[in-house]
CSV table of C-alpha atoms and ligand atoms in Angstrom, one decimal:
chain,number,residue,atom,x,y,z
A,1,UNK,CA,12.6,-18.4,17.6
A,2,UNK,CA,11.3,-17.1,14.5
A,3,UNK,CA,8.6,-19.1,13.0
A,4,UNK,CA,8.1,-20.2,9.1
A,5,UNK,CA,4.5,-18.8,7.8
A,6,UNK,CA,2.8,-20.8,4.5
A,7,UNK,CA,4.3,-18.2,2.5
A,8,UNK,CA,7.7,-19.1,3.9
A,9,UNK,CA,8.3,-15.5,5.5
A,10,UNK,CA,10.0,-15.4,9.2
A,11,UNK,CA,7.8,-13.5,11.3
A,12,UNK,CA,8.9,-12.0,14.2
A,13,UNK,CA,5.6,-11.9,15.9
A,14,UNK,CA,2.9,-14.0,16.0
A,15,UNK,CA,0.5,-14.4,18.3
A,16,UNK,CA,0.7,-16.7,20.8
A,17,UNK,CA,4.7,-15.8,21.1
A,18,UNK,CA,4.4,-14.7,24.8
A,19,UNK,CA,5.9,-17.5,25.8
A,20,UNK,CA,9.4,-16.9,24.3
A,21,UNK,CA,9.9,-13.3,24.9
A,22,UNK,CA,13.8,-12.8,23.9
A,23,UNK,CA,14.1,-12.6,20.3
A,24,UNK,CA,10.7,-10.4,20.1
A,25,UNK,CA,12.2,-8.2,23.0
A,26,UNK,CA,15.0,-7.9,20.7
A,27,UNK,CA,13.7,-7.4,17.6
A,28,UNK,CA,11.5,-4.6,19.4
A,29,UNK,CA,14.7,-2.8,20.6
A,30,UNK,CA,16.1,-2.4,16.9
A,31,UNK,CA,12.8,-1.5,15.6
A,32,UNK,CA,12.6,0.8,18.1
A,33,UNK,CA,16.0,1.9,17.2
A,34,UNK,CA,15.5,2.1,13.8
A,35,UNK,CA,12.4,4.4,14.2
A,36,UNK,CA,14.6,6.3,16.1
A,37,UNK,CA,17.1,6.7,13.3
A,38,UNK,CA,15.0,6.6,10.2
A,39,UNK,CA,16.1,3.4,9.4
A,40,UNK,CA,13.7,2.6,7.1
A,41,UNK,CA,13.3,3.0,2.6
A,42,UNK,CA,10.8,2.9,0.1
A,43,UNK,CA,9.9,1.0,-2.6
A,44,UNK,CA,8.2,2.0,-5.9
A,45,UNK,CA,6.1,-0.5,-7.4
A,46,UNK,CA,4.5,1.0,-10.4
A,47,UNK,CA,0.6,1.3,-11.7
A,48,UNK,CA,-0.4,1.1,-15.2
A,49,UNK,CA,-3.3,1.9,-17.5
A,50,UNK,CA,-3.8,-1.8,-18.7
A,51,UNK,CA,-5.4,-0.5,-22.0
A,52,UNK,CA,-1.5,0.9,-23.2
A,53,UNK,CA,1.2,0.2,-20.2
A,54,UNK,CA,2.0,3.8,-19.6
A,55,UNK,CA,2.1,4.7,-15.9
A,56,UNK,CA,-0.5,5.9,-14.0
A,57,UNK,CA,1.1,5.9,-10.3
A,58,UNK,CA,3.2,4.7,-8.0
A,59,UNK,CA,2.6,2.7,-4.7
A,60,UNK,CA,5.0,3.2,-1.8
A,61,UNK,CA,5.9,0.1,-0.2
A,62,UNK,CA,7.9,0.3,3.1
A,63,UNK,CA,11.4,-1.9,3.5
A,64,UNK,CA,13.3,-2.0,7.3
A,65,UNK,CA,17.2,-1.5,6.7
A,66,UNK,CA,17.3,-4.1,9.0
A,67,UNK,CA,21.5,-4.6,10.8
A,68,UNK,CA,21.9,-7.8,10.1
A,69,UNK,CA,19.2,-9.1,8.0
A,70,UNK,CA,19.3,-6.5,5.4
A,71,UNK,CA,15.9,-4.8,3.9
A,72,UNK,CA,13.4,-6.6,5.6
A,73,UNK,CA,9.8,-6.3,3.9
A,74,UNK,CA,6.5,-4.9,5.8
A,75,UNK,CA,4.9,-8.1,6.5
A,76,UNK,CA,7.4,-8.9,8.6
A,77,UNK,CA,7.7,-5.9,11.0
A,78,UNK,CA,4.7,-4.4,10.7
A,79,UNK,CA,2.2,-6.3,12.6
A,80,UNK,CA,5.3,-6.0,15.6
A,81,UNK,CA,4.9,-2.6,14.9
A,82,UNK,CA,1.2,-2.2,15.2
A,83,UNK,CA,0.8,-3.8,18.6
A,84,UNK,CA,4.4,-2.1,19.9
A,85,UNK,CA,3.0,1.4,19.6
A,86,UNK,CA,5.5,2.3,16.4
A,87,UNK,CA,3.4,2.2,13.7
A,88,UNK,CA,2.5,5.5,13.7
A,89,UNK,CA,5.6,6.8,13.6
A,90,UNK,CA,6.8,4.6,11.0
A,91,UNK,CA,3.5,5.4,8.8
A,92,UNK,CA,4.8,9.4,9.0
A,93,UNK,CA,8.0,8.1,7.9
A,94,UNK,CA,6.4,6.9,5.1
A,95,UNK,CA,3.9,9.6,4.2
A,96,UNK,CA,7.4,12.4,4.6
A,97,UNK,CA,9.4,10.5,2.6
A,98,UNK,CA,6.8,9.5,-0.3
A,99,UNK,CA,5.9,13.3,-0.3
A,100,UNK,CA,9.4,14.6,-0.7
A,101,UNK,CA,10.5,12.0,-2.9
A,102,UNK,CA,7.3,12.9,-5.7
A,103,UNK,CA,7.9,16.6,-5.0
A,104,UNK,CA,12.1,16.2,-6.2
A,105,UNK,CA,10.9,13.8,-8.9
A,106,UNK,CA,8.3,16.4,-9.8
A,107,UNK,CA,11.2,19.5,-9.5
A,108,UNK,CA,13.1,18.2,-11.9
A,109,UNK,CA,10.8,18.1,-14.0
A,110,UNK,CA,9.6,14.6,-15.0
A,111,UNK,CA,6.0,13.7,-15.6
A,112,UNK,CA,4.1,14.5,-12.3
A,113,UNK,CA,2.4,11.0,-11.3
A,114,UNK,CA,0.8,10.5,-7.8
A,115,UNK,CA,1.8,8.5,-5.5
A,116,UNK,CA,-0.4,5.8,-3.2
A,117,UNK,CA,0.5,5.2,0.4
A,118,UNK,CA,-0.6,2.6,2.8
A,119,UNK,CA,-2.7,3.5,5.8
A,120,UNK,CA,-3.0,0.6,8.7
A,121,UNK,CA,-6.1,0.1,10.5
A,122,UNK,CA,-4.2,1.9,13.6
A,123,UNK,CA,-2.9,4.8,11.9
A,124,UNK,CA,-6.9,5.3,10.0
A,125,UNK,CA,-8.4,5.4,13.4
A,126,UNK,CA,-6.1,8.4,15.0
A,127,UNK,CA,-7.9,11.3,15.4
A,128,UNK,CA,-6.7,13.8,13.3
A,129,UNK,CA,-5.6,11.7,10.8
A,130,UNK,CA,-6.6,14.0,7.8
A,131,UNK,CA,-4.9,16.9,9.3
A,132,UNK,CA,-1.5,15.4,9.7
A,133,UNK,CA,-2.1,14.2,6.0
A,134,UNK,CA,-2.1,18.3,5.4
A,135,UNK,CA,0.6,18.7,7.3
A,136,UNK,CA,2.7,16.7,5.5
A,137,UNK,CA,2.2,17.8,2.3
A,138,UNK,CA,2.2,21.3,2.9
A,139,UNK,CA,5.5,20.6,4.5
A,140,UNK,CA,6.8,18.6,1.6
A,141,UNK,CA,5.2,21.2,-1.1
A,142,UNK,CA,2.9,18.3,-2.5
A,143,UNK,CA,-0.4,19.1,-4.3
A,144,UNK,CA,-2.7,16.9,-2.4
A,145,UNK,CA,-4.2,16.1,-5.8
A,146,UNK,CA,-0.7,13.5,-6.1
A,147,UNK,CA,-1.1,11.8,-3.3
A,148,UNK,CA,-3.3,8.8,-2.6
A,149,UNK,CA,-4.3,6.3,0.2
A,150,UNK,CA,-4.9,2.6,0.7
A,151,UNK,CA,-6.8,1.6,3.1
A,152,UNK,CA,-8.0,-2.3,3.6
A,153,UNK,CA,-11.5,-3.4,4.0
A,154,UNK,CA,-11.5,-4.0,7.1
A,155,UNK,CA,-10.2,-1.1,8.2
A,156,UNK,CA,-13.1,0.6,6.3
A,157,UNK,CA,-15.3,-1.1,8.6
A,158,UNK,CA,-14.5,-0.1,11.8
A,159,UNK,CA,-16.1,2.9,13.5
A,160,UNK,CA,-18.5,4.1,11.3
A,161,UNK,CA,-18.9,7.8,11.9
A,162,UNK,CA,-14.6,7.7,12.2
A,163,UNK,CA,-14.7,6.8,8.8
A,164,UNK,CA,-17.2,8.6,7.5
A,165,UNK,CA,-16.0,11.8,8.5
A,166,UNK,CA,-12.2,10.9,7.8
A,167,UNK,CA,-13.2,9.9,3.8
A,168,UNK,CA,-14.9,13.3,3.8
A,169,UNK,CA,-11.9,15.0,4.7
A,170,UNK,CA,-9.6,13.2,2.5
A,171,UNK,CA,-12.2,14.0,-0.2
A,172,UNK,CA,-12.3,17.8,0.6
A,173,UNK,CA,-8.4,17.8,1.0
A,174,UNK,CA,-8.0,16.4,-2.4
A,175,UNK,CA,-6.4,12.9,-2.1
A,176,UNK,CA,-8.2,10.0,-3.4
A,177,UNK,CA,-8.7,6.7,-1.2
A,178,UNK,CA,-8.1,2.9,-2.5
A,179,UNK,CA,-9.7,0.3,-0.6
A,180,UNK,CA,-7.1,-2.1,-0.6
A,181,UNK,CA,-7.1,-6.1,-0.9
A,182,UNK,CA,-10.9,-6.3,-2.1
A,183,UNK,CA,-12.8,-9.2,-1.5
A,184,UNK,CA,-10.5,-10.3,1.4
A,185,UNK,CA,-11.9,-8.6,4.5
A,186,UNK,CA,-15.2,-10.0,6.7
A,187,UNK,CA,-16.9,-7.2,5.4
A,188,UNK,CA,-20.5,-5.9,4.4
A,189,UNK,CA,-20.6,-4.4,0.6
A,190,UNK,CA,-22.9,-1.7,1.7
A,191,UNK,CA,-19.8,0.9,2.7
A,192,UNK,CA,-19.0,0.9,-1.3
A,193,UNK,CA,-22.1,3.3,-1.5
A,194,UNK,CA,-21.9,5.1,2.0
A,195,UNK,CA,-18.2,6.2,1.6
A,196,UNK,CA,-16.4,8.6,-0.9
A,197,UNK,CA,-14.0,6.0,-2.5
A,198,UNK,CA,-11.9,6.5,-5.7
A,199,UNK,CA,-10.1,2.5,-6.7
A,200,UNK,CA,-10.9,-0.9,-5.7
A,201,UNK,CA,-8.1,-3.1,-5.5
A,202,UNK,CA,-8.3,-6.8,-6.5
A,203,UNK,CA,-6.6,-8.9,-4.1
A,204,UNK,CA,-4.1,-10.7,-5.6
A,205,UNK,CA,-5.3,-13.7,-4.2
A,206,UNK,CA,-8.0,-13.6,-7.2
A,207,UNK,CA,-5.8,-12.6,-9.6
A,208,UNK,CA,-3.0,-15.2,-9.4
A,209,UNK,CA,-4.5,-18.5,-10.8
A,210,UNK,CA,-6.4,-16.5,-13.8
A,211,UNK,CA,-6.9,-17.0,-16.2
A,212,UNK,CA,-6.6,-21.0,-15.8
A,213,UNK,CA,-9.0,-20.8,-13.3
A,214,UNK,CA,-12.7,-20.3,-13.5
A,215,UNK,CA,-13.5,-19.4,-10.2
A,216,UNK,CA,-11.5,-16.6,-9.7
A,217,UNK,CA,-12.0,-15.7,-13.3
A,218,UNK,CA,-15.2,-15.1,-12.1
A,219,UNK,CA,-14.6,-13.5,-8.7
A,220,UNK,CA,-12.4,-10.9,-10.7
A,221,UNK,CA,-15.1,-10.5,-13.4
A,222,UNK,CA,-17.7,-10.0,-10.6
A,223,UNK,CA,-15.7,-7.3,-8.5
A,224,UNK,CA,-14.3,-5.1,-11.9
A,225,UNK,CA,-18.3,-4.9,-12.7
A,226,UNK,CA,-19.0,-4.4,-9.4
A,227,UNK,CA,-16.3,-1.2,-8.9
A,228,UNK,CA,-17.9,0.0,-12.4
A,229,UNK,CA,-21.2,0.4,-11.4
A,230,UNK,CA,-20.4,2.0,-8.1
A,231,UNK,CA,-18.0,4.9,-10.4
A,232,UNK,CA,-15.0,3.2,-8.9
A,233,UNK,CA,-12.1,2.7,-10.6
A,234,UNK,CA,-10.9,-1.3,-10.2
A,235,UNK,CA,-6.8,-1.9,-10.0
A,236,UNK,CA,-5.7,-5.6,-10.5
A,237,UNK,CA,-2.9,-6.6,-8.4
A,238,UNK,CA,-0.2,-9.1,-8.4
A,239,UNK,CA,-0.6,-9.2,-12.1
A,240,UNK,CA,2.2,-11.5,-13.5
A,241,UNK,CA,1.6,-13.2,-16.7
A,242,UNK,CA,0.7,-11.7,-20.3
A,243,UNK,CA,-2.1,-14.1,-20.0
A,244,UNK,CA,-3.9,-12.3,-17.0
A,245,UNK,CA,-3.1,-8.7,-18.5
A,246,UNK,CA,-4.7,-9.9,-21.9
A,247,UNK,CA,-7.8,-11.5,-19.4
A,248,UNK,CA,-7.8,-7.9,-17.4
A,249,UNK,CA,-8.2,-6.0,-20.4
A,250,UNK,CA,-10.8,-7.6,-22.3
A,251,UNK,CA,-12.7,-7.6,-18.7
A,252,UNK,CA,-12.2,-3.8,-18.9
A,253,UNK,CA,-10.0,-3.0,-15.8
A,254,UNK,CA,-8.7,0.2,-16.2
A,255,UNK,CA,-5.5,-0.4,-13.8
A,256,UNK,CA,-2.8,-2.7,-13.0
A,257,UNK,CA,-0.1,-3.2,-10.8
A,258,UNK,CA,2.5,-6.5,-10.6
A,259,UNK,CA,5.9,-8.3,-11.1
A,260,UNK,CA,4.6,-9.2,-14.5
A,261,UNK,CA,4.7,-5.3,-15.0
A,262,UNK,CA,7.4,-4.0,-12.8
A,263,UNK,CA,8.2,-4.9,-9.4
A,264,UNK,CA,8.6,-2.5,-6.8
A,265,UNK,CA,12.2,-0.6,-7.1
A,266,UNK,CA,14.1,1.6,-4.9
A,267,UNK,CA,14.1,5.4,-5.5
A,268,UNK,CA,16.6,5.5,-8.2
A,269,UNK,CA,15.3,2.7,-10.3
A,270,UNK,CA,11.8,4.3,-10.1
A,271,UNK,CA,13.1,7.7,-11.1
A,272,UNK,CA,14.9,5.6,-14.0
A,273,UNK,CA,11.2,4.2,-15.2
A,274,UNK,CA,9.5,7.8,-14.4
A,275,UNK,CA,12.0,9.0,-16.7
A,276,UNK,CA,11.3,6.6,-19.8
A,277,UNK,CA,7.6,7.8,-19.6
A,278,UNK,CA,8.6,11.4,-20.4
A,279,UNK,CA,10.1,9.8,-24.1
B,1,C2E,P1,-0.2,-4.4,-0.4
B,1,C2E,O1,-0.6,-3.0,-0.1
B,1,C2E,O2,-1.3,-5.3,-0.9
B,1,C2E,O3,1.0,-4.3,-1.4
B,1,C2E,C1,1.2,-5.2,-2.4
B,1,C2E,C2,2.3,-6.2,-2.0
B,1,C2E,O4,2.3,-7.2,-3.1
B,1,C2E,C3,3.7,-5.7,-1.9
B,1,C2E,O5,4.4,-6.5,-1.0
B,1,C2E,C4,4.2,-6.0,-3.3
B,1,C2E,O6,5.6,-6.2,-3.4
B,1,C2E,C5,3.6,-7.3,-3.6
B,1,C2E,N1,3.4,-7.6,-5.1
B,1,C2E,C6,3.2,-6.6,-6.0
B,1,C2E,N2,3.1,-7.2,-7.2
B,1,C2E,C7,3.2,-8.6,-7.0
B,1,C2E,C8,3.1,-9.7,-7.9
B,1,C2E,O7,2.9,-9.6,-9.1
B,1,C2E,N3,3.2,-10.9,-7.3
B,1,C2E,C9,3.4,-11.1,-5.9
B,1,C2E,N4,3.5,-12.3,-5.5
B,1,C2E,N5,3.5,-10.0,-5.1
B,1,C2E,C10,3.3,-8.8,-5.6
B,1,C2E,P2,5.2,-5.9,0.2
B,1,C2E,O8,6.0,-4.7,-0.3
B,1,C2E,O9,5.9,-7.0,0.9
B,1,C2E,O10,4.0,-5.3,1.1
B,1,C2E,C11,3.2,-6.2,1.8
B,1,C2E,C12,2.1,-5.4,2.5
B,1,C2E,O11,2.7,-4.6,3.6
B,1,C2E,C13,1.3,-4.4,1.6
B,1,C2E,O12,0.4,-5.1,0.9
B,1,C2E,C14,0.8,-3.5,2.7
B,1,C2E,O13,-0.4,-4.0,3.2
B,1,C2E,C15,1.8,-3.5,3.8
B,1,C2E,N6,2.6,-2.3,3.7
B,1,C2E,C16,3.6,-2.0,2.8
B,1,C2E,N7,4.1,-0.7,3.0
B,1,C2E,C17,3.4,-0.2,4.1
B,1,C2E,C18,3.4,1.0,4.8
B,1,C2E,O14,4.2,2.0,4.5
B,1,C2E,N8,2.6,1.2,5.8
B,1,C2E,C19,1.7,0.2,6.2
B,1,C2E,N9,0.9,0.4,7.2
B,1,C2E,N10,1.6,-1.0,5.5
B,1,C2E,C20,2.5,-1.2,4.5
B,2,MG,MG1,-1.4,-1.4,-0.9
B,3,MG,MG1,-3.0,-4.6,-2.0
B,4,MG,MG1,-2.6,-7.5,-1.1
């Protein structure tokens, strides 16, 4: 009962599913499993400073060691997740194991980069949100200084004085905040200014048909300026061709992320390119 999406992903929920309850019932049962067991790993996708390639960061990007499918990718578990109650303790999976992972990298000694983790909408608007944060990283060892969040939009733009007072906190803590996806949410712009924000993130809807097309050219011209004059830092993502890289540097964006650049690699693989840096 799984269901083809445009992108040609199998979703296991969608709404509207109710009506054939087995295989979600299932899949529910192993995800609950599987949060149960830890049955999850991370990828590393890396960041670079467009300007010379060298790494800036890492984002963490969440796989299911699925039983029978094998590692399954976020957007196909998550949003069953998110409205099964187990996204939030899937997303302190996530923050643990990115912590200890950069603090063992960092132990033995290899260049100390930070690393960005994703924050649903759900586990943004728990209360103490910003203390757990400091939890974890005290219980990993981790300078808060190497550890960043993304947060979407939309996210950004729910409960007001919630968000306020959770950026605050983040920013008194020490880890920096993305606002993930840009340009993609139903979203006022006005929050750029009310909210202590370090990176914008293109979508990578935007940056996929540039430089060939005009329009987005323009989009992603419009949103880099935009993230300067606001004293944000703007990160292209989905950056695959030479072609865009050359277009994102002479438009001046500091950061980039992409297959084009290096795709998101298990643990060791990552340590492998973390390694190369220090030469
Ligand atoms: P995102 O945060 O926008 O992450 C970027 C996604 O784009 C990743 O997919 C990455 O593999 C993919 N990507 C990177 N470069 C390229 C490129 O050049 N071309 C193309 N076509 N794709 C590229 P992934 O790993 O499947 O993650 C999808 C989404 O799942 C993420 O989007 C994020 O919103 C969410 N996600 C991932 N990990 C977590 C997590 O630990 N917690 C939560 N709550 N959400 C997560
Ligand atoms: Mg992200
Ligand atoms: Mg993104
Ligand atoms: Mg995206």
């Amino acid at each position: 009962h799984t269901k083809e999406s445009g992108r040609g992903t199998r979703m296991f929920y969608e709404p509207g599913m109710e009506g054939q309850p087995t295989e979600l019932l299932q899949q529910e049962h192993l995800l609950r499993e599987a949060v149960f067991q830890g049955a999850f790993a991370l990828h590393y996708q890396p960041q670079v400073r467009v300007a010379d390639g060298r790494l800036v960061g890492f984002e963490a990007l969440v796989r299911w060691r699925h039983p029978v499918r094998g590692l399954v990718g976020p957007d196909e578990f998550i949003p069953l997740a998110e409205s099964r109650g187990l996204i939030t303790p899937i997303g302190r999976w996530v923050l643990h194991e990115a912590c200890r992972q950069l603090k063992a990298w960092h132990d033995e000694g290899l260049p100390r980069v930070p690393v960005a983790v994703n924050l649903s909408a759900i586990e943004f608007r728990q209360r103490d949100v910003v203390g757990e944060i400091a939890q974890v990283l005290q219980s990993a060892g981790l300078a808060p200084q190497y550890l960043e969040v993304e947060i979407t939009e939309s996210a950004l733009m729910q409960q007001a004085d919630h968000t306020r007072t959770t950026l605050q906190a983040l920013q008194a803590l020490g880890v920096a905040v993305t606002v993930d996806d840009f340009g993609t949410g139903y979203s006022s712009l006005a929050y750029l200014k009310r909210y202590p924000l370090d990176k914008i993130k293109v979508d990578r809807s935007f940056v996929t048909d540039t430089p060939a097309d005009s329009e987005d050219v323009a989009i992603v011209t419009a949103i880099i300026q935009l993230a300067h004059s606001l004293q944000l830092q703007p990160v292209a993502e989905g950056v695959e061709t030479a072609e865009q890289l050359a277009l994102l540097r002479r438009l001046g964006c500091e950061l980039a992320q992409g297959f084009g650049i290096a795709p998101p690699m298990d643990a060791q693989r990552a340590r492998e390119w973390l390694r190369a840096q220090a030469e």
